[in-house]
mmCIF file with all atom_site columns, C-alpha atoms in Angstrom:
data_model
loop_
_atom_site.group_PDB
_atom_site.id
_atom_site.type_symbol
_atom_site.label_atom_id
_atom_site.label_alt_id
_atom_site.label_comp_id
_atom_site.label_asym_id
_atom_site.label_entity_id
_atom_site.label_seq_id
_atom_site.pdbx_PDB_ins_code
_atom_site.Cartn_x
_atom_site.Cartn_y
_atom_site.Cartn_z
_atom_site.occupancy
_atom_site.B_iso_or_equiv
_atom_site.pdbx_formal_charge
_atom_site.auth_seq_id
_atom_site.auth_comp_id
_atom_site.auth_asym_id
_atom_site.auth_atom_id
_atom_site.pdbx_PDB_model_num
ATOM 1   C CA . MET A 1 1   ? 9.381  23.351 71.577 1.00 0.00 ? 1   MET A CA 1
ATOM 2   C CA . PHE A 1 2   ? 10.657 20.240 73.317 1.00 0.00 ? 2   PHE A CA 1
ATOM 3   C CA . ILE A 1 3   ? 10.100 20.122 77.066 1.00 0.00 ? 3   ILE A CA 1
ATOM 4   C CA . GLY A 1 4   ? 9.920  17.467 79.734 1.00 0.00 ? 4   GLY A CA 1
ATOM 5   C CA . GLU A 1 5   ? 12.040 14.778 81.344 1.00 0.00 ? 5   GLU A CA 1
ATOM 6   C CA . PHE A 1 6   ? 11.328 11.072 80.855 1.00 0.00 ? 6   PHE A CA 1
ATOM 7   C CA . TYR A 1 7   ? 13.025 7.909  82.073 1.00 0.00 ? 7   TYR A CA 1
ATOM 8   C CA . HIS A 1 8   ? 13.239 4.679  80.100 1.00 0.00 ? 8   HIS A CA 1
ATOM 9   C CA . SER A 1 9   ? 15.496 1.657  79.686 1.00 0.00 ? 9   SER A CA 1
ATOM 10  C CA . LEU A 1 10  ? 17.095 0.107  76.633 1.00 0.00 ? 10  LEU A CA 1
ATOM 11  C CA . ASP A 1 11  ? 15.685 -3.263 75.679 1.00 0.00 ? 11  ASP A CA 1
ATOM 12  C CA . GLU A 1 12  ? 17.913 -6.222 74.769 1.00 0.00 ? 12  GLU A CA 1
ATOM 13  C CA . LYS A 1 13  ? 18.049 -5.046 71.126 1.00 0.00 ? 13  LYS A CA 1
ATOM 14  C CA . GLY A 1 14  ? 19.249 -1.522 72.000 1.00 0.00 ? 14  GLY A CA 1
ATOM 15  C CA . ARG A 1 15  ? 15.870 0.154  71.529 1.00 0.00 ? 15  ARG A CA 1
ATOM 16  C CA . VAL A 1 16  ? 14.367 2.809  73.757 1.00 0.00 ? 16  VAL A CA 1
ATOM 17  C CA . ASN A 1 17  ? 10.713 3.736  74.067 1.00 0.00 ? 17  ASN A CA 1
ATOM 18  C CA . PHE A 1 18  ? 10.654 7.334  72.904 1.00 0.00 ? 18  PHE A CA 1
ATOM 19  C CA . PRO A 1 19  ? 8.051  9.483  74.698 1.00 0.00 ? 19  PRO A CA 1
ATOM 20  C CA . ALA A 1 20  ? 4.933  10.043 72.549 1.00 0.00 ? 20  ALA A CA 1
ATOM 21  C CA . LYS A 1 21  ? 4.893  13.759 73.341 1.00 0.00 ? 21  LYS A CA 1
ATOM 22  C CA . LEU A 1 22  ? 8.384  14.185 71.901 1.00 0.00 ? 22  LEU A CA 1
ATOM 23  C CA . ARG A 1 23  ? 7.831  11.822 68.957 1.00 0.00 ? 23  ARG A CA 1
ATOM 24  C CA . GLU A 1 24  ? 4.850  13.888 67.833 1.00 0.00 ? 24  GLU A CA 1
ATOM 25  C CA . GLU A 1 25  ? 6.997  17.005 67.598 1.00 0.00 ? 25  GLU A CA 1
ATOM 26  C CA . LEU A 1 26  ? 10.005 15.258 66.033 1.00 0.00 ? 26  LEU A CA 1
ATOM 27  C CA . GLY A 1 27  ? 7.919  13.665 63.298 1.00 0.00 ? 27  GLY A CA 1
ATOM 28  C CA . GLU A 1 28  ? 7.644  10.206 61.740 1.00 0.00 ? 28  GLU A CA 1
ATOM 29  C CA . GLN A 1 29  ? 11.397 10.057 61.292 1.00 0.00 ? 29  GLN A CA 1
ATOM 30  C CA . PHE A 1 30  ? 14.146 12.102 62.848 1.00 0.00 ? 30  PHE A CA 1
ATOM 31  C CA . VAL A 1 31  ? 17.917 12.222 63.212 1.00 0.00 ? 31  VAL A CA 1
ATOM 32  C CA . LEU A 1 32  ? 19.797 10.873 66.200 1.00 0.00 ? 32  LEU A CA 1
ATOM 33  C CA . THR A 1 33  ? 23.441 11.897 66.543 1.00 0.00 ? 33  THR A CA 1
ATOM 34  C CA . LYS A 1 34  ? 26.218 12.781 68.964 1.00 0.00 ? 34  LYS A CA 1
ATOM 35  C CA . GLY A 1 35  ? 25.434 15.734 71.193 1.00 0.00 ? 35  GLY A CA 1
ATOM 36  C CA . LEU A 1 36  ? 27.420 17.978 73.452 1.00 0.00 ? 36  LEU A CA 1
ATOM 37  C CA . ASP A 1 37  ? 28.615 17.079 76.943 1.00 0.00 ? 37  ASP A CA 1
ATOM 38  C CA . GLY A 1 38  ? 28.356 13.328 76.306 1.00 0.00 ? 38  GLY A CA 1
ATOM 39  C CA . CYS A 1 39  ? 24.695 13.041 75.372 1.00 0.00 ? 39  CYS A CA 1
ATOM 40  C CA . LEU A 1 40  ? 22.888 12.154 72.171 1.00 0.00 ? 40  LEU A CA 1
ATOM 41  C CA . SER A 1 41  ? 20.769 14.696 70.316 1.00 0.00 ? 41  SER A CA 1
ATOM 42  C CA . ALA A 1 42  ? 17.594 14.105 68.322 1.00 0.00 ? 42  ALA A CA 1
ATOM 43  C CA . TYR A 1 43  ? 16.510 16.612 65.685 1.00 0.00 ? 43  TYR A CA 1
ATOM 44  C CA . SER A 1 44  ? 13.440 16.834 63.500 1.00 0.00 ? 44  SER A CA 1
ATOM 45  C CA . MET A 1 45  ? 14.221 16.421 59.799 1.00 0.00 ? 45  MET A CA 1
ATOM 46  C CA . GLU A 1 46  ? 13.450 20.117 59.301 1.00 0.00 ? 46  GLU A CA 1
ATOM 47  C CA . LYS A 1 47  ? 15.893 21.191 62.014 1.00 0.00 ? 47  LYS A CA 1
ATOM 48  C CA . TRP A 1 48  ? 18.525 18.731 60.732 1.00 0.00 ? 48  TRP A CA 1
ATOM 49  C CA . GLU A 1 49  ? 18.299 20.215 57.234 1.00 0.00 ? 49  GLU A CA 1
ATOM 50  C CA . PHE A 1 50  ? 18.697 23.689 58.720 1.00 0.00 ? 50  PHE A CA 1
ATOM 51  C CA . ILE A 1 51  ? 21.774 22.578 60.704 1.00 0.00 ? 51  ILE A CA 1
ATOM 52  C CA . SER A 1 52  ? 23.228 20.830 57.636 1.00 0.00 ? 52  SER A CA 1
ATOM 53  C CA . GLU A 1 53  ? 22.861 23.980 55.543 1.00 0.00 ? 53  GLU A CA 1
ATOM 54  C CA . LYS A 1 54  ? 24.503 26.115 58.239 1.00 0.00 ? 54  LYS A CA 1
ATOM 55  C CA . VAL A 1 55  ? 27.449 23.729 58.565 1.00 0.00 ? 55  VAL A CA 1
ATOM 56  C CA . ALA A 1 56  ? 27.823 23.490 54.774 1.00 0.00 ? 56  ALA A CA 1
ATOM 57  C CA . GLY A 1 57  ? 28.131 27.280 54.663 1.00 0.00 ? 57  GLY A CA 1
ATOM 58  C CA . LEU A 1 58  ? 31.122 27.363 56.990 1.00 0.00 ? 58  LEU A CA 1
ATOM 59  C CA . PRO A 1 59  ? 34.675 27.552 55.661 1.00 0.00 ? 59  PRO A CA 1
ATOM 60  C CA . GLN A 1 60  ? 36.189 24.067 55.397 1.00 0.00 ? 60  GLN A CA 1
ATOM 61  C CA . ALA A 1 61  ? 38.840 24.845 58.006 1.00 0.00 ? 61  ALA A CA 1
ATOM 62  C CA . LYS A 1 62  ? 36.131 25.572 60.585 1.00 0.00 ? 62  LYS A CA 1
ATOM 63  C CA . ALA A 1 63  ? 33.625 22.956 59.486 1.00 0.00 ? 63  ALA A CA 1
ATOM 64  C CA . ARG A 1 64  ? 35.640 19.781 59.061 1.00 0.00 ? 64  ARG A CA 1
ATOM 65  C CA . ASP A 1 65  ? 35.764 18.705 62.709 1.00 0.00 ? 65  ASP A CA 1
ATOM 66  C CA . LEU A 1 66  ? 32.139 19.694 63.267 1.00 0.00 ? 66  LEU A CA 1
ATOM 67  C CA . LYS A 1 67  ? 31.074 17.715 60.201 1.00 0.00 ? 67  LYS A CA 1
ATOM 68  C CA . ARG A 1 68  ? 32.959 14.659 61.384 1.00 0.00 ? 68  ARG A CA 1
ATOM 69  C CA . PHE A 1 69  ? 31.503 14.924 64.876 1.00 0.00 ? 69  PHE A CA 1
ATOM 70  C CA . MET A 1 70  ? 27.878 15.475 63.905 1.00 0.00 ? 70  MET A CA 1
ATOM 71  C CA . PHE A 1 71  ? 27.487 13.506 60.697 1.00 0.00 ? 71  PHE A CA 1
ATOM 72  C CA . SER A 1 72  ? 29.704 10.429 61.133 1.00 0.00 ? 72  SER A CA 1
ATOM 73  C CA . ALA A 1 73  ? 27.447 8.675  63.635 1.00 0.00 ? 73  ALA A CA 1
ATOM 74  C CA . ALA A 1 74  ? 24.164 10.353 62.684 1.00 0.00 ? 74  ALA A CA 1
ATOM 75  C CA . THR A 1 75  ? 21.304 8.056  61.824 1.00 0.00 ? 75  THR A CA 1
ATOM 76  C CA . ILE A 1 76  ? 17.747 8.566  60.650 1.00 0.00 ? 76  ILE A CA 1
ATOM 77  C CA . VAL A 1 77  ? 15.407 6.731  62.995 1.00 0.00 ? 77  VAL A CA 1
ATOM 78  C CA . ASN A 1 78  ? 11.822 5.653  62.476 1.00 0.00 ? 78  ASN A CA 1
ATOM 79  C CA . PRO A 1 79  ? 9.925  4.781  65.658 1.00 0.00 ? 79  PRO A CA 1
ATOM 80  C CA . ASP A 1 80  ? 8.157  1.431  65.457 1.00 0.00 ? 80  ASP A CA 1
ATOM 81  C CA . LYS A 1 81  ? 4.473  0.936  66.323 1.00 0.00 ? 81  LYS A CA 1
ATOM 82  C CA . GLN A 1 82  ? 5.321  0.833  70.033 1.00 0.00 ? 82  GLN A CA 1
ATOM 83  C CA . GLY A 1 83  ? 7.287  4.086  69.759 1.00 0.00 ? 83  GLY A CA 1
ATOM 84  C CA . ARG A 1 84  ? 10.698 2.455  70.131 1.00 0.00 ? 84  ARG A CA 1
ATOM 85  C CA . VAL A 1 85  ? 13.794 3.687  68.320 1.00 0.00 ? 85  VAL A CA 1
ATOM 86  C CA . LEU A 1 86  ? 17.040 1.818  67.844 1.00 0.00 ? 86  LEU A CA 1
ATOM 87  C CA . VAL A 1 87  ? 20.068 3.512  69.361 1.00 0.00 ? 87  VAL A CA 1
ATOM 88  C CA . SER A 1 88  ? 23.088 2.311  67.394 1.00 0.00 ? 88  SER A CA 1
ATOM 89  C CA . PRO A 1 89  ? 25.996 0.700  69.244 1.00 0.00 ? 89  PRO A CA 1
ATOM 90  C CA . THR A 1 90  ? 28.221 3.600  68.142 1.00 0.00 ? 90  THR A CA 1
ATOM 91  C CA . LEU A 1 91  ? 25.905 6.176  69.690 1.00 0.00 ? 91  LEU A CA 1
ATOM 92  C CA . ARG A 1 92  ? 25.367 4.104  72.841 1.00 0.00 ? 92  ARG A CA 1
ATOM 93  C CA . ALA A 1 93  ? 29.143 3.857  73.298 1.00 0.00 ? 93  ALA A CA 1
ATOM 94  C CA . PHE A 1 94  ? 29.616 7.592  72.743 1.00 0.00 ? 94  PHE A CA 1
ATOM 95  C CA . ALA A 1 95  ? 27.020 8.498  75.407 1.00 0.00 ? 95  ALA A CA 1
ATOM 96  C CA . LYS A 1 96  ? 28.061 5.614  77.701 1.00 0.00 ? 96  LYS A CA 1
ATOM 97  C CA . ILE A 1 97  ? 24.470 4.365  77.701 1.00 0.00 ? 97  ILE A CA 1
ATOM 98  C CA . THR A 1 98  ? 24.183 0.797  78.899 1.00 0.00 ? 98  THR A CA 1
ATOM 99  C CA . LYS A 1 99  ? 20.636 0.460  80.219 1.00 0.00 ? 99  LYS A CA 1
ATOM 100 C CA . ASP A 1 100 ? 18.852 3.379  81.896 1.00 0.00 ? 100 ASP A CA 1
ATOM 101 C CA . ILE A 1 101 ? 18.201 6.533  79.902 1.00 0.00 ? 101 ILE A CA 1
ATOM 102 C CA . ALA A 1 102 ? 16.939 10.044 80.583 1.00 0.00 ? 102 ALA A CA 1
ATOM 103 C CA . VAL A 1 103 ? 15.163 11.562 77.560 1.00 0.00 ? 103 VAL A CA 1
ATOM 104 C CA . ILE A 1 104 ? 14.837 15.309 77.944 1.00 0.00 ? 104 ILE A CA 1
ATOM 105 C CA . GLY A 1 105 ? 13.362 18.162 75.994 1.00 0.00 ? 105 GLY A CA 1
ATOM 106 C CA . ALA A 1 106 ? 15.997 20.830 75.336 1.00 0.00 ? 106 ALA A CA 1
ATOM 107 C CA . SER A 1 107 ? 13.981 23.580 73.625 1.00 0.00 ? 107 SER A CA 1
ATOM 108 C CA . ASP A 1 108 ? 14.826 23.036 69.931 1.00 0.00 ? 108 ASP A CA 1
ATOM 109 C CA . HIS A 1 109 ? 15.940 19.385 70.169 1.00 0.00 ? 109 HIS A CA 1
ATOM 110 C CA . VAL A 1 110 ? 15.766 16.311 72.391 1.00 0.00 ? 110 VAL A CA 1
ATOM 111 C CA . GLU A 1 111 ? 18.670 14.859 74.353 1.00 0.00 ? 111 GLU A CA 1
ATOM 112 C CA . LEU A 1 112 ? 19.277 11.270 75.459 1.00 0.00 ? 112 LEU A CA 1
ATOM 113 C CA . TRP A 1 113 ? 21.515 10.771 78.471 1.00 0.00 ? 113 TRP A CA 1
ATOM 114 C CA . ASP A 1 114 ? 22.782 7.883  80.481 1.00 0.00 ? 114 ASP A CA 1
ATOM 115 C CA . ARG A 1 115 ? 20.505 8.297  83.511 1.00 0.00 ? 115 ARG A CA 1
ATOM 116 C CA . ASP A 1 116 ? 23.298 8.403  86.100 1.00 0.00 ? 116 ASP A CA 1
ATOM 117 C CA . THR A 1 117 ? 25.239 10.945 84.023 1.00 0.00 ? 117 THR A CA 1
ATOM 118 C CA . TRP A 1 118 ? 22.095 13.100 83.768 1.00 0.00 ? 118 TRP A CA 1
ATOM 119 C CA . PHE A 1 119 ? 21.559 12.989 87.533 1.00 0.00 ? 119 PHE A CA 1
ATOM 120 C CA . GLU A 1 120 ? 25.208 13.860 88.138 1.00 0.00 ? 120 GLU A CA 1
ATOM 121 C CA . LEU A 1 121 ? 25.062 16.784 85.697 1.00 0.00 ? 121 LEU A CA 1
ATOM 122 C CA . ASN A 1 122 ? 21.932 18.139 87.368 1.00 0.00 ? 122 ASN A CA 1
ATOM 123 C CA . SER A 1 123 ? 23.430 17.880 90.832 1.00 0.00 ? 123 SER A CA 1
ATOM 124 C CA . GLY A 1 124 ? 26.336 20.042 89.650 1.00 0.00 ? 124 GLY A CA 1
ATOM 125 C CA . MET A 1 125 ? 24.105 22.935 88.576 1.00 0.00 ? 125 MET A CA 1
ATOM 126 C CA . SER A 1 126 ? 23.924 25.636 91.196 1.00 0.00 ? 126 SER A CA 1
ATOM 127 C CA . SER A 1 127 ? 21.123 28.113 91.719 1.00 0.00 ? 127 SER A CA 1
ATOM 128 C CA . ASP A 1 128 ? 23.684 30.898 91.336 1.00 0.00 ? 128 ASP A CA 1
ATOM 129 C CA . ASP A 1 129 ? 24.731 29.643 87.879 1.00 0.00 ? 129 ASP A CA 1
ATOM 130 C CA . ILE A 1 130 ? 21.120 29.422 86.740 1.00 0.00 ? 130 ILE A CA 1
ATOM 131 C CA . ALA A 1 131 ? 20.287 32.856 88.197 1.00 0.00 ? 131 ALA A CA 1
ATOM 132 C CA . ALA A 1 132 ? 23.307 34.391 86.441 1.00 0.00 ? 132 ALA A CA 1
ATOM 133 C CA . ALA A 1 133 ? 22.191 32.949 83.096 1.00 0.00 ? 133 ALA A CA 1
ATOM 134 C CA . MET A 1 134 ? 18.646 34.216 83.659 1.00 0.00 ? 134 MET A CA 1
ATOM 135 C CA . ASP A 1 135 ? 19.995 37.689 84.546 1.00 0.00 ? 135 ASP A CA 1
ATOM 136 C CA . GLU A 1 136 ? 22.003 37.720 81.336 1.00 0.00 ? 136 GLU A CA 1
ATOM 137 C CA . LEU A 1 137 ? 18.828 36.957 79.383 1.00 0.00 ? 137 LEU A CA 1
ATOM 138 C CA . GLY A 1 138 ? 16.920 39.682 81.215 1.00 0.00 ? 138 GLY A CA 1
ATOM 139 C CA . PHE A 1 139 ? 14.551 37.437 83.184 1.00 0.00 ? 139 PHE A CA 1
#
């Protein structure tokens, strides 16, 4: 399970220092792709294979846009010895990441956000919305 919230900055080459705690769970290489709500998503190779199989099993009419969204910009990343991963220009543009990044654990995957966008998203969450979701789950 991926948990935690970490703040880093892109270096001049477009690399971000990926938190060791999250790298350990993602593995030696993992997939970085477009995520929902304007973030990037990182998946372990095992989870990516599972997602790929699920998408492949969908009827073409339902799957084509999802395939294009998820797979077109996806890249397999290998952290270097310092734990940095390259975020492609395509992915940086999609998530509007220019410098400061929030790297967050999101249960079954990791998300990378432009830091200001992440702060704005969090400020929009109300206690009532969270309580309603928890009630629905029986917490």
